[in-house]
Amino acid sequence: AQSVTQLDSQVPVFEEAPVELRCNYSSSVSVYLFWYVQYPNQGLQLLLKYLSGSTLVKGINGFEAEFNKSQTSFHLRKPSVHISDTAEYFCAVTPPQTGANNLFFGTGTRLTVIP
Amino acid sequence: EAQVTQNPRYLITVTGKKLTVTCSQNMNHEYMSWYRQDPGLGLRQIYYSMNVEVTDKGDVPEGYKVSRKEKRNFPLILESPSPNQTSLYFCASRPLTSGRAYEQYFGPGTRLTVT
């Protein structure tokens, strides 16, 4: 079975400061990894994904994430945040062996950017 | 515009009164899925469908039904809603065979309250 742990439920950060949102996963098989963002009163939008290849993945809006297989982590980073980055961020995994039909989400991290 | 639409966006109902939440996508995606989002629990998958007439259970299917009679539509049916089904519901879709096969597109959400 797969599980995803987002270690911080809330992260406040000042505008233009760097941020890291942590994600660890547990799985007995290899997985694909995703970060989604949910802006207030909206659906989820894909930020980036890791399927294979380079462990450093770049996404939209200046975000990037690094897959670390030994630490089973997929932390999301941005070097300088903007007010518009205030949102909830979800890490998710899916096992490709099952056709990636089941997407398992973490509980989310609410990022608040302070002016 | 490529999108996933859900109706209604907000619904307040009473225990036991059957209801249907509709979901439609205009991207010709084979795969569609329903999730519920609850505070502190993230998103959990209810049901998914690989194609017309093909559906399968997710993590929390109890109390829900789905049908897939047309490729673009995937309604969620609550035959006898109960208060523990009060939640925010998301529909999602993705292609199965393109380069974006693992990217799910989410609808705007349906907030359901069962009293």
mmCIF file of C-alpha atoms in Angstrom:
data_model
loop_
_atom_site.group_PDB
_atom_site.id
_atom_site.type_symbol
_atom_site.label_atom_id
_atom_site.label_comp_id
_atom_site.label_asym_id
_atom_site.label_seq_id
_atom_site.Cartn_x
_atom_site.Cartn_y
_atom_site.Cartn_z
ATOM 1 C CA ALA A 1 0.000 0.000 0.000
ATOM 2 C CA GLN A 2 1.062 3.562 -0.585
ATOM 3 C CA SER A 3 0.946 6.466 1.837
ATOM 4 C CA VAL A 4 2.038 10.069 1.638
ATOM 5 C CA THR A 5 3.100 12.247 4.562
ATOM 6 C CA GLN A 6 3.252 16.003 4.346
ATOM 7 C CA LEU A 7 5.076 16.964 7.479
ATOM 8 C CA ASP A 8 3.842 20.535 7.756
ATOM 9 C CA SER A 9 0.166 21.363 7.719
ATOM 10 C CA GLN A 10 0.832 25.109 7.582
ATOM 11 C CA VAL A 11 3.846 27.080 6.389
ATOM 12 C CA PRO A 12 3.931 30.871 6.743
ATOM 13 C CA VAL A 13 6.690 32.635 4.835
ATOM 14 C CA PHE A 14 7.485 36.222 3.987
ATOM 15 C CA GLU A 15 7.234 37.454 0.435
ATOM 16 C CA GLU A 16 10.427 36.939 -1.609
ATOM 17 C CA ALA A 17 11.775 34.411 0.899
ATOM 18 C CA PRO A 18 12.530 30.821 -0.146
ATOM 19 C CA VAL A 19 10.228 27.993 0.815
ATOM 20 C CA GLU A 20 10.392 24.214 1.028
ATOM 21 C CA LEU A 21 7.307 22.039 1.433
ATOM 22 C CA ARG A 22 8.147 18.558 2.576
ATOM 23 C CA CYS A 23 6.717 15.304 1.268
ATOM 24 C CA ASN A 24 7.672 11.761 2.194
ATOM 25 C CA TYR A 25 6.087 8.635 0.857
ATOM 26 C CA SER A 26 5.927 4.990 1.744
ATOM 27 C CA SER A 27 5.592 2.335 -0.910
ATOM 28 C CA SER A 28 6.723 -1.229 -1.501
ATOM 29 C CA VAL A 29 6.933 -0.539 -5.240
ATOM 30 C CA SER A 30 8.226 2.289 -7.358
ATOM 31 C CA VAL A 31 5.886 5.240 -7.748
ATOM 32 C CA TYR A 32 5.249 8.278 -9.843
ATOM 33 C CA LEU A 33 5.172 11.506 -7.826
ATOM 34 C CA PHE A 34 3.187 14.700 -8.223
ATOM 35 C CA TRP A 35 2.654 18.076 -6.637
ATOM 36 C CA TYR A 36 -0.713 19.791 -7.053
ATOM 37 C CA VAL A 37 -1.754 23.287 -5.994
ATOM 38 C CA GLN A 38 -5.235 24.337 -4.915
ATOM 39 C CA TYR A 39 -6.009 28.043 -4.921
ATOM 40 C CA PRO A 40 -8.931 29.206 -2.771
ATOM 41 C CA ASN A 41 -12.284 27.943 -4.050
ATOM 42 C CA GLN A 42 -10.732 26.198 -7.020
ATOM 43 C CA GLY A 43 -9.894 22.685 -8.137
ATOM 44 C CA LEU A 44 -6.419 21.201 -8.102
ATOM 45 C CA GLN A 45 -3.844 22.127 -10.711
ATOM 46 C CA LEU A 46 -0.743 20.111 -11.530
ATOM 47 C CA LEU A 47 2.503 21.873 -10.562
ATOM 48 C CA LEU A 48 4.983 19.207 -11.577
ATOM 49 C CA LYS A 49 5.516 15.476 -11.806
ATOM 50 C CA TYR A 50 8.301 12.932 -11.596
ATOM 51 C CA LEU A 51 7.985 9.792 -13.699
ATOM 52 C CA SER A 52 11.614 8.910 -14.420
ATOM 53 C CA GLY A 53 14.922 10.436 -15.444
ATOM 54 C CA SER A 54 16.451 13.493 -13.802
ATOM 55 C CA THR A 55 15.596 13.657 -10.132
ATOM 56 C CA LEU A 56 15.265 17.440 -10.227
ATOM 57 C CA VAL A 57 11.954 18.380 -11.763
ATOM 58 C CA LYS A 58 10.918 21.874 -12.733
ATOM 59 C CA GLY A 59 7.290 22.889 -12.801
ATOM 60 C CA ILE A 60 5.105 25.881 -13.365
ATOM 61 C CA ASN A 61 5.278 29.188 -11.487
ATOM 62 C CA GLY A 62 8.971 28.758 -10.619
ATOM 63 C CA PHE A 63 8.522 25.664 -8.458
ATOM 64 C CA GLU A 64 10.827 22.673 -8.521
ATOM 65 C CA ALA A 65 11.042 19.383 -6.655
ATOM 66 C CA GLU A 66 13.727 16.820 -6.090
ATOM 67 C CA PHE A 67 13.097 13.104 -5.937
ATOM 68 C CA ASN A 68 15.269 11.333 -3.389
ATOM 69 C CA LYS A 69 14.773 7.601 -3.609
ATOM 70 C CA SER A 70 16.916 6.702 -0.599
ATOM 71 C CA GLN A 71 14.986 9.078 1.634
ATOM 72 C CA THR A 72 11.670 8.429 -0.134
ATOM 73 C CA SER A 73 11.115 12.154 -0.374
ATOM 74 C CA PHE A 74 9.849 14.586 -2.975
ATOM 75 C CA HIS A 75 10.186 18.048 -1.445
ATOM 76 C CA LEU A 76 8.855 21.100 -3.266
ATOM 77 C CA ARG A 77 10.908 24.303 -3.374
ATOM 78 C CA LYS A 78 10.719 27.843 -4.632
ATOM 79 C CA PRO A 79 13.607 30.290 -4.223
ATOM 80 C CA SER A 80 11.431 33.397 -3.880
ATOM 81 C CA VAL A 81 7.706 33.274 -3.160
ATOM 82 C CA HIS A 82 5.051 35.743 -4.207
ATOM 83 C CA ILE A 83 1.771 36.680 -2.588
ATOM 84 C CA SER A 84 -0.010 34.795 -5.371
ATOM 85 C CA ASP A 85 1.619 31.537 -4.209
ATOM 86 C CA THR A 86 -0.670 31.495 -1.177
ATOM 87 C CA ALA A 87 -2.568 28.231 -1.620
ATOM 88 C CA GLU A 88 -2.785 24.653 -0.424
ATOM 89 C CA TYR A 89 -0.263 22.222 -1.861
ATOM 90 C CA PHE A 90 -0.760 18.486 -2.153
ATOM 91 C CA CYS A 91 1.808 15.790 -2.760
ATOM 92 C CA ALA A 92 0.538 12.623 -4.442
ATOM 93 C CA VAL A 93 1.857 9.262 -5.595
ATOM 94 C CA THR A 94 0.650 6.541 -7.894
ATOM 95 C CA PRO A 95 2.119 3.119 -8.616
ATOM 96 C CA PRO A 96 2.636 2.713 -12.351
ATOM 97 C CA GLN A 97 2.431 -1.050 -12.013
ATOM 98 C CA THR A 98 -1.322 -0.789 -11.479
ATOM 99 C CA GLY A 99 -1.756 1.539 -14.430
ATOM 100 C CA ALA A 100 -1.603 4.609 -12.212
ATOM 101 C CA ASN A 101 -5.346 4.370 -11.644
ATOM 102 C CA ASN A 102 -5.170 5.184 -7.953
ATOM 103 C CA LEU A 103 -3.730 8.520 -6.905
ATOM 104 C CA PHE A 104 -2.848 8.742 -3.208
ATOM 105 C CA PHE A 105 -2.717 12.218 -1.721
ATOM 106 C CA GLY A 106 -1.076 13.658 1.338
ATOM 107 C CA THR A 107 -3.094 15.766 3.742
ATOM 108 C CA GLY A 108 -1.894 19.033 2.253
ATOM 109 C CA THR A 109 0.263 21.988 3.293
ATOM 110 C CA ARG A 110 -1.247 25.425 3.467
ATOM 111 C CA LEU A 111 1.308 27.972 2.311
ATOM 112 C CA THR A 112 0.652 31.534 3.428
ATOM 113 C CA VAL A 113 2.844 34.257 1.973
ATOM 114 C CA ILE A 114 3.075 37.279 4.239
ATOM 115 C CA PRO A 115 3.603 40.715 2.660
ATOM 116 C CA GLU B 1 -11.490 25.661 -23.474
ATOM 117 C CA ALA B 2 -10.426 22.288 -22.108
ATOM 118 C CA GLN B 3 -12.139 21.726 -18.821
ATOM 119 C CA VAL B 4 -13.886 19.491 -16.341
ATOM 120 C CA THR B 5 -17.240 20.817 -15.181
ATOM 121 C CA GLN B 6 -19.263 19.790 -12.153
ATOM 122 C CA ASN B 7 -22.832 20.568 -11.170
ATOM 123 C CA PRO B 8 -24.038 21.702 -8.809
ATOM 124 C CA ARG B 9 -21.191 23.612 -7.181
ATOM 125 C CA TYR B 10 -23.017 23.809 -3.863
ATOM 126 C CA LEU B 11 -25.709 21.526 -2.503
ATOM 127 C CA ILE B 12 -27.466 21.293 0.838
ATOM 128 C CA THR B 13 -29.711 18.288 1.277
ATOM 129 C CA VAL B 14 -31.271 16.118 3.941
ATOM 130 C CA THR B 15 -30.426 12.616 5.053
ATOM 131 C CA GLY B 16 -31.798 9.947 2.746
ATOM 132 C CA LYS B 17 -32.732 12.119 -0.213
ATOM 133 C CA LYS B 18 -31.097 10.709 -3.336
ATOM 134 C CA LEU B 19 -28.870 13.077 -5.253
ATOM 135 C CA THR B 20 -26.602 13.099 -8.279
ATOM 136 C CA VAL B 21 -23.547 15.237 -8.894
ATOM 137 C CA THR B 22 -22.719 15.502 -12.571
ATOM 138 C CA CYS B 23 -19.238 15.627 -14.077
ATOM 139 C CA SER B 24 -18.404 16.279 -17.682
ATOM 140 C CA GLN B 25 -15.112 16.707 -19.561
ATOM 141 C CA ASN B 26 -14.518 17.971 -23.080
ATOM 142 C CA MET B 27 -11.015 16.569 -23.589
ATOM 143 C CA ASN B 28 -11.987 13.102 -24.811
ATOM 144 C CA HIS B 29 -10.216 11.553 -21.820
ATOM 145 C CA GLU B 30 -10.659 7.855 -21.218
ATOM 146 C CA TYR B 31 -10.046 7.974 -17.465
ATOM 147 C CA MET B 32 -12.302 9.756 -14.994
ATOM 148 C CA SER B 33 -12.346 9.714 -11.225
ATOM 149 C CA TRP B 34 -14.145 11.055 -8.161
ATOM 150 C CA TYR B 35 -12.477 12.246 -4.951
ATOM 151 C CA ARG B 36 -13.692 13.643 -1.685
ATOM 152 C CA GLN B 37 -11.675 16.183 0.271
ATOM 153 C CA ASP B 38 -11.989 16.433 4.044
ATOM 154 C CA PRO B 39 -9.994 18.627 6.444
ATOM 155 C CA GLY B 40 -6.897 16.865 7.694
ATOM 156 C CA LEU B 41 -7.428 13.907 5.365
ATOM 157 C CA GLY B 42 -6.506 15.325 1.975
ATOM 158 C CA LEU B 43 -8.199 13.844 -1.070
ATOM 159 C CA ARG B 44 -9.401 10.265 -1.142
ATOM 160 C CA GLN B 45 -10.504 8.446 -4.239
ATOM 161 C CA ILE B 46 -14.102 7.213 -4.343
ATOM 162 C CA TYR B 47 -14.439 5.568 -7.764
ATOM 163 C CA TYR B 48 -12.690 5.673 -11.087
ATOM 164 C CA SER B 49 -13.458 4.657 -14.648
ATOM 165 C CA MET B 50 -11.057 3.555 -17.361
ATOM 166 C CA ASN B 51 -13.599 3.947 -20.144
ATOM 167 C CA VAL B 52 -17.288 3.648 -20.986
ATOM 168 C CA GLU B 53 -18.983 0.930 -18.910
ATOM 169 C CA VAL B 54 -15.744 0.264 -16.976
ATOM 170 C CA THR B 55 -15.712 1.421 -13.351
ATOM 171 C CA ASP B 56 -13.847 0.372 -10.226
ATOM 172 C CA LYS B 57 -13.725 1.221 -6.545
ATOM 173 C CA GLY B 58 -11.231 3.580 -5.009
ATOM 174 C CA ASP B 59 -10.382 3.900 -1.334
ATOM 175 C CA VAL B 60 -13.752 5.065 0.011
ATOM 176 C CA PRO B 61 -16.574 3.754 -2.225
ATOM 177 C CA GLU B 62 -19.137 2.977 0.498
ATOM 178 C CA GLY B 63 -22.358 4.898 0.064
ATOM 179 C CA TYR B 64 -21.616 5.990 -3.493
ATOM 180 C CA LYS B 65 -22.472 4.776 -6.975
ATOM 181 C CA VAL B 66 -21.172 5.810 -10.365
ATOM 182 C CA SER B 67 -21.987 5.120 -13.976
ATOM 183 C CA ARG B 68 -20.129 5.717 -17.242
ATOM 184 C CA LYS B 69 -22.567 5.492 -20.122
ATOM 185 C CA GLU B 70 -20.843 8.145 -22.204
ATOM 186 C CA LYS B 71 -17.155 8.938 -22.444
ATOM 187 C CA ARG B 72 -17.547 12.567 -21.431
ATOM 188 C CA ASN B 73 -19.814 12.077 -18.387
ATOM 189 C CA PHE B 74 -19.205 10.414 -15.028
ATOM 190 C CA PRO B 75 -21.988 11.169 -12.529
ATOM 191 C CA LEU B 76 -21.647 10.461 -8.816
ATOM 192 C CA ILE B 77 -24.796 9.129 -7.179
ATOM 193 C CA LEU B 78 -25.626 9.132 -3.476
ATOM 194 C CA GLU B 79 -28.650 6.875 -3.105
ATOM 195 C CA SER B 80 -29.219 7.668 0.564
ATOM 196 C CA PRO B 81 -26.920 10.459 1.720
ATOM 197 C CA SER B 82 -25.829 10.632 5.341
ATOM 198 C CA PRO B 83 -24.174 13.458 7.309
ATOM 199 C CA ASN B 84 -20.764 11.741 7.106
ATOM 200 C CA GLN B 85 -20.874 12.330 3.359
ATOM 201 C CA THR B 86 -20.731 16.058 3.930
ATOM 202 C CA SER B 87 -17.578 16.951 2.032
ATOM 203 C CA LEU B 88 -15.990 18.699 -0.924
ATOM 204 C CA TYR B 89 -16.116 16.513 -4.013
ATOM 205 C CA PHE B 90 -13.837 16.693 -7.023
ATOM 206 C CA CYS B 91 -14.116 15.046 -10.394
ATOM 207 C CA ALA B 92 -10.978 14.530 -12.461
ATOM 208 C CA SER B 93 -10.034 13.155 -15.848
ATOM 209 C CA ARG B 94 -6.874 12.236 -17.722
ATOM 210 C CA PRO B 95 -5.872 10.647 -20.990
ATOM 211 C CA LEU B 96 -4.532 7.114 -20.962
ATOM 212 C CA THR B 97 -2.375 7.046 -24.035
ATOM 213 C CA SER B 98 -0.839 10.450 -24.642
ATOM 214 C CA GLY B 99 2.364 11.955 -23.263
ATOM 215 C CA ARG B 100 0.286 13.571 -20.544
ATOM 216 C CA ALA B 101 -1.182 10.250 -19.485
ATOM 217 C CA TYR B 102 -0.489 10.745 -15.801
ATOM 218 C CA GLU B 103 -1.713 14.305 -15.469
ATOM 219 C CA GLN B 104 -5.164 14.588 -13.954
ATOM 220 C CA TYR B 105 -7.364 17.585 -14.695
ATOM 221 C CA PHE B 106 -9.665 18.528 -11.859
ATOM 222 C CA GLY B 107 -13.077 20.113 -11.830
ATOM 223 C CA PRO B 108 -13.878 23.115 -9.600
ATOM 224 C CA GLY B 109 -15.455 21.020 -6.850
ATOM 225 C CA THR B 110 -18.921 20.453 -5.384
ATOM 226 C CA ARG B 111 -19.495 21.323 -1.773
ATOM 227 C CA LEU B 112 -22.119 18.984 -0.343
ATOM 228 C CA THR B 113 -23.786 19.378 3.037
ATOM 229 C CA VAL B 114 -26.066 16.635 4.328
ATOM 230 C CA THR B 115 -28.166 17.565 7.350
#
